[in-house]
mmCIF file of C-alpha atoms in Angstrom:
data_model
loop_
_atom_site.group_PDB
_atom_site.id
_atom_site.type_symbol
_atom_site.label_atom_id
_atom_site.label_comp_id
_atom_site.label_asym_id
_atom_site.label_seq_id
_atom_site.Cartn_x
_atom_site.Cartn_y
_atom_site.Cartn_z
ATOM 1 C CA UNK A 1 171.038 153.428 -31.210
ATOM 2 C CA UNK A 2 174.882 155.679 -31.505
ATOM 3 C CA UNK A 3 175.325 153.058 -34.081
ATOM 4 C CA UNK A 4 173.106 154.140 -37.007
ATOM 5 C CA UNK A 5 174.382 158.405 -36.601
ATOM 6 C CA UNK A 6 177.135 159.197 -39.452
ATOM 7 C CA UNK A 7 178.938 161.854 -39.151
ATOM 8 C CA UNK A 8 179.987 163.134 -42.838
ATOM 9 C CA UNK A 9 182.780 165.012 -43.772
ATOM 10 C CA UNK A 10 182.714 166.767 -47.437
ATOM 11 C CA UNK A 11 185.357 167.658 -49.609
ATOM 12 C CA UNK A 12 187.905 168.279 -46.092
ATOM 13 C CA UNK A 13 190.653 170.106 -47.158
ATOM 14 C CA UNK A 14 192.816 169.640 -44.366
ATOM 15 C CA UNK A 15 193.831 165.476 -43.473
ATOM 16 C CA UNK A 16 194.351 166.856 -39.680
ATOM 17 C CA UNK A 17 190.995 168.220 -39.464
ATOM 18 C CA UNK A 18 189.438 164.976 -40.665
ATOM 19 C CA UNK A 19 192.081 163.627 -37.219
ATOM 20 C CA UNK A 20 190.468 166.166 -35.142
ATOM 21 C CA UNK A 21 186.491 165.040 -35.782
ATOM 22 C CA UNK A 22 187.553 161.159 -35.834
ATOM 23 C CA UNK A 23 188.683 161.751 -32.295
ATOM 24 C CA UNK A 24 185.407 164.119 -31.087
ATOM 25 C CA UNK A 25 183.824 161.482 -32.294
ATOM 26 C CA UNK A 26 185.262 158.628 -30.332
ATOM 27 C CA UNK A 27 185.152 160.651 -26.975
ATOM 28 C CA UNK A 28 181.457 161.395 -27.738
ATOM 29 C CA UNK A 29 181.380 157.343 -28.759
ATOM 30 C CA UNK A 30 179.960 157.764 -32.374
ATOM 31 C CA UNK A 31 182.230 155.620 -35.081
ATOM 32 C CA UNK A 32 181.241 155.847 -38.275
ATOM 33 C CA UNK A 33 182.743 158.086 -40.804
ATOM 34 C CA UNK A 34 182.561 158.692 -43.766
ATOM 35 C CA UNK A 35 184.321 161.092 -46.272
ATOM 36 C CA UNK A 36 183.764 162.414 -49.106
ATOM 37 C CA UNK A 37 185.717 163.371 -51.698
ATOM 38 C CA UNK A 38 188.586 164.080 -49.042
ATOM 39 C CA UNK A 39 191.915 165.512 -50.692
ATOM 40 C CA UNK A 40 194.127 164.113 -48.585
ATOM 41 C CA UNK A 41 193.564 160.556 -46.723
ATOM 42 C CA UNK A 42 194.422 158.328 -45.731
ATOM 43 C CA UNK A 43 197.591 160.706 -44.214
ATOM 44 C CA UNK A 44 199.891 161.063 -41.634
ATOM 45 C CA UNK A 45 198.240 164.652 -39.650
ATOM 46 C CA UNK A 46 195.149 162.566 -39.828
ATOM 47 C CA UNK A 47 196.397 159.828 -37.212
ATOM 48 C CA UNK A 48 198.439 162.536 -35.686
ATOM 49 C CA UNK A 49 195.801 164.436 -34.700
ATOM 50 C CA UNK A 50 193.068 161.554 -34.080
ATOM 51 C CA UNK A 51 195.141 160.738 -31.071
ATOM 52 C CA UNK A 52 194.397 157.516 -30.655
ATOM 53 C CA UNK A 53 191.067 157.404 -32.062
ATOM 54 C CA UNK A 54 192.608 155.438 -35.387
ATOM 55 C CA UNK A 55 189.658 152.883 -35.267
ATOM 56 C CA UNK A 56 187.389 155.586 -36.358
ATOM 57 C CA UNK A 57 189.678 156.436 -39.301
ATOM 58 C CA UNK A 58 190.324 153.034 -40.295
ATOM 59 C CA UNK A 59 186.558 152.287 -40.953
ATOM 60 C CA UNK A 60 186.171 155.660 -42.202
ATOM 61 C CA UNK A 61 184.428 154.646 -45.476
ATOM 62 C CA UNK A 62 185.165 157.386 -48.338
ATOM 63 C CA UNK A 63 183.231 158.010 -51.363
ATOM 64 C CA UNK A 64 182.943 160.216 -54.382
ATOM 65 C CA UNK A 65 179.463 161.889 -53.599
ATOM 66 C CA UNK A 66 177.170 163.424 -50.988
ATOM 67 C CA UNK A 67 174.415 161.307 -52.171
ATOM 68 C CA UNK A 68 176.166 158.365 -51.868
ATOM 69 C CA UNK A 69 177.079 159.223 -48.716
ATOM 70 C CA UNK A 70 173.699 159.257 -47.415
ATOM 71 C CA UNK A 71 172.678 156.199 -48.952
ATOM 72 C CA UNK A 72 169.957 154.034 -46.255
ATOM 73 C CA UNK A 73 169.614 157.754 -43.807
ATOM 74 C CA UNK A 74 166.511 158.583 -43.488
ATOM 75 C CA UNK A 75 167.492 161.967 -41.042
ATOM 76 C CA UNK A 76 169.782 164.204 -42.617
ATOM 77 C CA UNK A 77 171.351 167.048 -40.793
ATOM 78 C CA UNK A 78 173.398 169.857 -42.390
ATOM 79 C CA UNK A 79 175.645 172.203 -40.733
ATOM 80 C CA UNK A 80 175.011 175.631 -41.809
ATOM 81 C CA UNK A 81 177.001 178.502 -41.044
ATOM 82 C CA UNK A 82 175.036 181.888 -42.355
ATOM 83 C CA UNK A 83 171.660 182.550 -43.298
ATOM 84 C CA UNK A 84 170.334 181.526 -46.853
ATOM 85 C CA UNK A 85 167.722 182.587 -49.175
ATOM 86 C CA UNK A 86 165.383 179.814 -48.862
ATOM 87 C CA UNK A 87 163.646 179.784 -45.384
ATOM 88 C CA UNK A 88 164.485 175.917 -43.933
ATOM 89 C CA UNK A 89 163.525 174.067 -41.486
ATOM 90 C CA UNK A 90 166.599 175.029 -38.684
ATOM 91 C CA UNK A 91 167.628 173.245 -35.066
ATOM 92 C CA UNK A 92 170.528 174.078 -32.609
ATOM 93 C CA UNK A 93 172.701 172.154 -31.015
ATOM 94 C CA UNK A 94 170.757 170.908 -28.619
ATOM 95 C CA UNK A 95 167.573 169.966 -31.044
ATOM 96 C CA UNK A 96 170.621 168.243 -33.024
ATOM 97 C CA UNK A 97 170.905 165.608 -30.816
ATOM 98 C CA UNK A 98 168.348 164.800 -29.202
ATOM 99 C CA UNK A 99 166.218 164.673 -32.980
ATOM 100 C CA UNK A 100 169.147 162.438 -33.814
ATOM 101 C CA UNK A 101 168.446 160.257 -30.664
ATOM 102 C CA UNK A 102 164.906 160.103 -31.525
ATOM 103 C CA UNK A 103 164.991 159.077 -35.394
ATOM 104 C CA UNK A 104 168.011 156.646 -34.253
ATOM 105 C CA UNK A 105 166.352 154.787 -31.342
ATOM 106 C CA UNK A 106 163.909 154.130 -33.244
ATOM 107 C CA UNK A 107 165.787 152.359 -36.095
ATOM 108 C CA UNK A 108 166.935 154.875 -38.473
ATOM 109 C CA UNK A 109 170.044 156.256 -40.240
ATOM 110 C CA UNK A 110 171.200 159.445 -39.263
ATOM 111 C CA UNK A 111 173.811 161.309 -41.253
ATOM 112 C CA UNK A 112 175.389 164.801 -39.822
ATOM 113 C CA UNK A 113 176.976 166.442 -42.628
ATOM 114 C CA UNK A 114 179.459 169.040 -42.451
ATOM 115 C CA UNK A 115 181.149 171.160 -45.348
ATOM 116 C CA UNK A 116 184.307 172.541 -46.331
ATOM 117 C CA UNK A 117 186.691 174.532 -44.437
ATOM 118 C CA UNK A 118 186.681 177.266 -45.998
ATOM 119 C CA UNK A 119 183.398 177.063 -47.812
ATOM 120 C CA UNK A 120 180.542 175.006 -45.419
ATOM 121 C CA UNK A 121 178.115 172.859 -47.301
ATOM 122 C CA UNK A 122 176.594 174.359 -51.114
ATOM 123 C CA UNK A 123 173.398 175.484 -51.309
ATOM 124 C CA UNK A 124 172.678 172.692 -53.469
ATOM 125 C CA UNK A 125 174.232 170.439 -51.030
ATOM 126 C CA UNK A 126 171.965 171.819 -47.535
ATOM 127 C CA UNK A 127 169.054 170.886 -50.053
ATOM 128 C CA UNK A 128 169.144 167.232 -49.390
ATOM 129 C CA UNK A 129 169.200 168.036 -45.540
ATOM 130 C CA UNK A 130 165.886 167.626 -43.862
ATOM 131 C CA UNK A 131 167.046 169.768 -40.666
ATOM 132 C CA UNK A 132 169.888 172.706 -41.295
ATOM 133 C CA UNK A 133 171.565 172.971 -37.627
ATOM 134 C CA UNK A 134 173.224 176.602 -37.112
ATOM 135 C CA UNK A 135 175.634 176.880 -33.759
ATOM 136 C CA UNK A 136 175.654 180.082 -32.165
ATOM 137 C CA UNK A 137 178.792 181.226 -31.637
ATOM 138 C CA UNK A 138 180.135 184.282 -31.161
ATOM 139 C CA UNK A 139 178.583 186.748 -34.290
ATOM 140 C CA UNK A 140 182.190 189.046 -33.825
ATOM 141 C CA UNK A 141 184.010 185.637 -34.140
ATOM 142 C CA UNK A 142 181.887 182.590 -35.413
ATOM 143 C CA UNK A 143 183.941 180.924 -37.376
ATOM 144 C CA UNK A 144 184.320 177.676 -36.093
ATOM 145 C CA UNK A 145 187.277 174.472 -37.031
ATOM 146 C CA UNK A 146 185.811 171.625 -38.675
ATOM 147 C CA UNK A 147 186.833 169.537 -35.568
ATOM 148 C CA UNK A 148 185.866 171.919 -33.235
ATOM 149 C CA UNK A 149 181.988 172.118 -35.250
ATOM 150 C CA UNK A 150 182.002 168.218 -34.754
ATOM 151 C CA UNK A 151 182.888 168.169 -30.988
ATOM 152 C CA UNK A 152 179.756 170.488 -30.381
ATOM 153 C CA UNK A 153 177.332 167.948 -31.953
ATOM 154 C CA UNK A 154 178.562 164.980 -31.042
ATOM 155 C CA UNK A 155 178.549 166.432 -27.715
ATOM 156 C CA UNK A 156 174.832 167.260 -27.889
ATOM 157 C CA UNK A 157 174.386 163.608 -29.323
ATOM 158 C CA UNK A 158 175.622 161.841 -26.192
ATOM 159 C CA UNK A 159 173.889 164.075 -23.852
ATOM 160 C CA UNK A 160 171.013 163.085 -25.328
ATOM 161 C CA UNK A 161 171.696 159.853 -25.820
ATOM 162 C CA UNK A 162 172.560 159.227 -21.954
ATOM 163 C CA UNK A 163 168.831 161.212 -21.326
ATOM 164 C CA UNK A 164 167.489 158.631 -23.371
ATOM 165 C CA UNK A 165 169.146 155.400 -22.024
ATOM 166 C CA UNK A 166 168.175 157.044 -18.273
ATOM 167 C CA UNK A 167 172.293 157.241 -17.485
ATOM 168 C CA UNK A 168 173.877 160.127 -15.564
ATOM 169 C CA UNK A 169 175.146 162.900 -17.278
ATOM 170 C CA UNK A 170 177.611 163.788 -14.923
ATOM 171 C CA UNK A 171 179.965 161.906 -12.700
ATOM 172 C CA UNK A 172 181.069 162.536 -8.776
ATOM 173 C CA UNK A 173 184.556 163.573 -8.366
ATOM 174 C CA UNK A 174 186.333 160.877 -6.130
ATOM 175 C CA UNK A 175 188.929 161.754 -3.320
ATOM 176 C CA UNK A 176 191.775 159.546 -3.033
ATOM 177 C CA UNK A 177 190.059 158.581 0.486
ATOM 178 C CA UNK A 178 186.879 158.069 -1.270
ATOM 179 C CA UNK A 179 186.398 155.093 1.182
ATOM 180 C CA UNK A 180 186.453 157.044 4.088
ATOM 181 C CA UNK A 181 184.289 159.452 2.810
ATOM 182 C CA UNK A 182 181.771 157.471 1.730
ATOM 183 C CA UNK A 183 181.774 155.880 5.452
ATOM 184 C CA UNK A 184 179.692 157.440 8.188
ATOM 185 C CA UNK A 185 181.482 157.724 11.618
ATOM 186 C CA UNK A 186 180.241 154.768 14.127
ATOM 187 C CA UNK A 187 178.614 155.737 17.450
ATOM 188 C CA UNK A 188 181.461 155.164 19.565
ATOM 189 C CA UNK A 189 183.731 156.883 17.107
ATOM 190 C CA UNK A 190 180.799 159.559 17.469
ATOM 191 C CA UNK A 191 180.820 159.506 21.554
ATOM 192 C CA UNK A 192 184.926 160.070 21.548
ATOM 193 C CA UNK A 193 184.631 162.961 19.674
ATOM 194 C CA UNK A 194 181.888 164.370 21.350
ATOM 195 C CA UNK A 195 184.398 163.699 24.305
ATOM 196 C CA UNK A 196 187.055 165.234 22.738
ATOM 197 C CA UNK A 197 184.925 168.389 21.527
ATOM 198 C CA UNK A 198 183.609 168.783 25.566
ATOM 199 C CA UNK A 199 187.630 169.267 26.862
ATOM 200 C CA UNK A 200 188.651 171.416 24.324
ATOM 201 C CA UNK A 201 185.760 173.600 24.669
ATOM 202 C CA UNK A 202 186.000 173.577 28.784
ATOM 203 C CA UNK A 203 189.930 174.712 27.526
ATOM 204 C CA UNK A 204 189.116 177.744 25.835
ATOM 205 C CA UNK A 205 186.489 178.481 28.100
ATOM 206 C CA UNK A 206 183.861 178.620 25.718
ATOM 207 C CA UNK A 207 182.043 175.958 28.010
ATOM 208 C CA UNK A 208 181.474 176.206 31.819
ATOM 209 C CA UNK A 209 181.377 173.026 33.146
ATOM 210 C CA UNK A 210 179.649 174.307 36.180
ATOM 211 C CA UNK A 211 176.998 175.558 34.050
ATOM 212 C CA UNK A 212 176.786 173.515 30.934
ATOM 213 C CA UNK A 213 172.828 174.755 29.911
ATOM 214 C CA UNK A 214 172.209 172.467 26.874
ATOM 215 C CA UNK A 215 175.284 173.300 24.907
ATOM 216 C CA UNK A 216 176.639 169.822 24.705
ATOM 217 C CA UNK A 217 173.147 168.454 23.774
ATOM 218 C CA UNK A 218 172.476 171.064 20.626
ATOM 219 C CA UNK A 219 175.857 170.154 19.542
ATOM 220 C CA UNK A 220 174.715 166.339 19.603
ATOM 221 C CA UNK A 221 172.489 167.061 17.652
ATOM 222 C CA UNK A 222 173.938 169.597 14.864
ATOM 223 C CA UNK A 223 176.791 167.084 14.484
ATOM 224 C CA UNK A 224 173.872 164.577 14.011
ATOM 225 C CA UNK A 225 172.288 166.034 12.133
ATOM 226 C CA UNK A 226 174.842 166.028 9.746
ATOM 227 C CA UNK A 227 175.565 162.280 8.450
ATOM 228 C CA UNK A 228 179.393 162.568 9.425
ATOM 229 C CA UNK A 229 181.817 161.192 7.796
ATOM 230 C CA UNK A 230 184.978 159.071 8.612
ATOM 231 C CA UNK A 231 186.929 161.272 6.861
ATOM 232 C CA UNK A 232 185.150 164.281 8.044
ATOM 233 C CA UNK A 233 185.388 163.020 11.574
ATOM 234 C CA UNK A 234 189.064 162.755 10.892
ATOM 235 C CA UNK A 235 188.962 166.152 10.056
ATOM 236 C CA UNK A 236 187.002 167.549 13.288
ATOM 237 C CA UNK A 237 189.679 165.453 15.825
ATOM 238 C CA UNK A 238 192.638 167.151 13.964
ATOM 239 C CA UNK A 239 191.102 170.540 14.309
ATOM 240 C CA UNK A 240 190.423 169.585 18.524
ATOM 241 C CA UNK A 241 194.402 168.459 18.624
ATOM 242 C CA UNK A 242 195.839 171.293 17.318
ATOM 243 C CA UNK A 243 193.127 173.818 19.169
ATOM 244 C CA UNK A 244 194.740 171.872 22.389
ATOM 245 C CA UNK A 245 197.986 172.039 21.138
ATOM 246 C CA UNK A 246 198.004 176.155 20.380
ATOM 247 C CA UNK A 247 196.048 176.515 24.014
ATOM 248 C CA UNK A 248 199.160 174.919 25.261
ATOM 249 C CA UNK A 249 201.629 176.626 23.465
ATOM 250 C CA UNK A 250 202.979 173.603 22.300
ATOM 251 C CA UNK A 251 203.948 173.509 18.456
ATOM 252 C CA UNK A 252 200.684 172.630 16.043
ATOM 253 C CA UNK A 253 200.444 173.186 12.449
ATOM 254 C CA UNK A 254 199.970 176.289 11.010
ATOM 255 C CA UNK A 255 198.578 177.255 7.264
ATOM 256 C CA UNK A 256 196.706 175.362 5.426
ATOM 257 C CA UNK A 257 195.302 171.577 5.884
ATOM 258 C CA UNK A 258 196.383 168.742 3.599
ATOM 259 C CA UNK A 259 193.278 166.515 4.078
#
């Protein structure tokens, strides 16, 4: 699907912006870059700003007109930073991502067109686009760097693609002890913990062994409901151990825990 979506930069004056756009594209899984009459390309500045996305730069197509850049496209979306006299179908970035992916999934070629750093796209160029997309930036400081604008739309395209592909849009943060954190504490580990917990509660005077009532039963139910992992069990046992040391007046850990 993403192979059917091309990013078109028109009249880019700073080669660093081309490299930044290439990096933004590769971050989000886009690879087709078309440059319309760039003022300076190829360029070492573009390579430096690409930061590893040189494959996108190497495969970039350089053409002499917007018409040539749009050959084969069934959907063209142009970025516009200001209101135009003639009303035009307008999308926000999220709608742009969804519409682009829907068209690409159906086999159509899609072009996301970005204009010059200093002036954007001309009215004539915008009229070659079926839709205009406006990034709702801060009205008091609305001018976006070209590469930043590419990043915004490329991100929305990726989010729409992930949703259409039934892929997760977030990745759970892994801890260094992820294996322990994913494994449930065993029955024998829980029994050992309950014994330890009871000893400490008696030690601090919270549990009267002569009149225990239903305290341990309730605590068993509480921890049983929590599906304690091995890592969490290690933390709980550590707390109990340090509590015992504190009660006995022995040296114990102070300050923040390192777990």
